[in-house]
Amino acid sequence: MKADRRDEHKGTSGAGRPRDPRIDAAIVEAVADLLVGIGYSNLTMAAVAERAGTTKTALYRRWSSKAELVHEAAFPAAPTALAAPEGDIGGDVRAMIAAARDVFTSPVVRAALPGLLADMAADADLNARVMGRFADVFAALRVRLEHAVARGEVHADVDPERLIEIIGGATLLRMLLAPDSELDETWVDQTTAIIVHGVRA
């Protein structure tokens, strides 16, 4: 998808004018294509600008760094794994595991994640900005867990952040240990069973 260089001035020149969504879409698509084609380490803002048919100035007007731009392309929307009605914490956990599986195994995320994680680890401010995009799903999970505790369905000491770490960590480790294997529904069911029921007989 190419965007005419002239279009970027329609939405971004002059204080207070809205950005041109066509430029935004062209940039994000270019990043996704380049990530899969050449990888995170070889991706540059200049290459993105050329592929999108715009300028580096337009990129930096929208995103402050390569890492933030890559995060936008890899995770265009925050996860919304808790869309089902409340009342089944096992179903909620399974939905989160399946959503993590679907997100992390996409070709764009597979290409982006190693380099993006390294950049986030080296930049606390970047880490906070990126993680802030997931604030809504963290809050929704906390509310669900509080309600499940009130129903007697979940132990009171289960922390939502730790649960998210376990789910995300299980997915990432499986990808690292067996990068060519599929994370199928059986894997989702087995991981759900371990989290929901534990390992004690």
C-alpha angles and dihedrals in degrees: 000000000000125000122205110245089228091062094066091068093055092068106024111034114096128026116291098012116133121248118257105252090208090065091047091051093046092051095048091047091049092052092050092049093047094046092056092041104044107006135240098288093054095044114106133181088240091056091048092050092050093048092047094046094239139094136273087242090061090050095051090046087063104030126027096212146012090254093056091047092050090049089053091053096043096043106027091168134024114255116271100189095144100069095120119093117270123260104079113073090177089058090048092053092047091049091052093049092048091048092050089049092051094047100044096044096054112114093242094051092044089056096043105040105077095051094038092053091050092052092047091050090054096047118052093187092052090047091053093048093048095045090047088071088068095051094105095054091046089052092047091051092049090054092048092050092048090053092046090051089051089053091051091244098115133039112257093234095060107118117209094217091054090049091053090049091051093049095045093041093052091052095047094046092051089052091051095046097042108017094167098048124095121246095221133177091273089059090049092049094047093048090047091052093052093049097042099039102024124216101278114106 
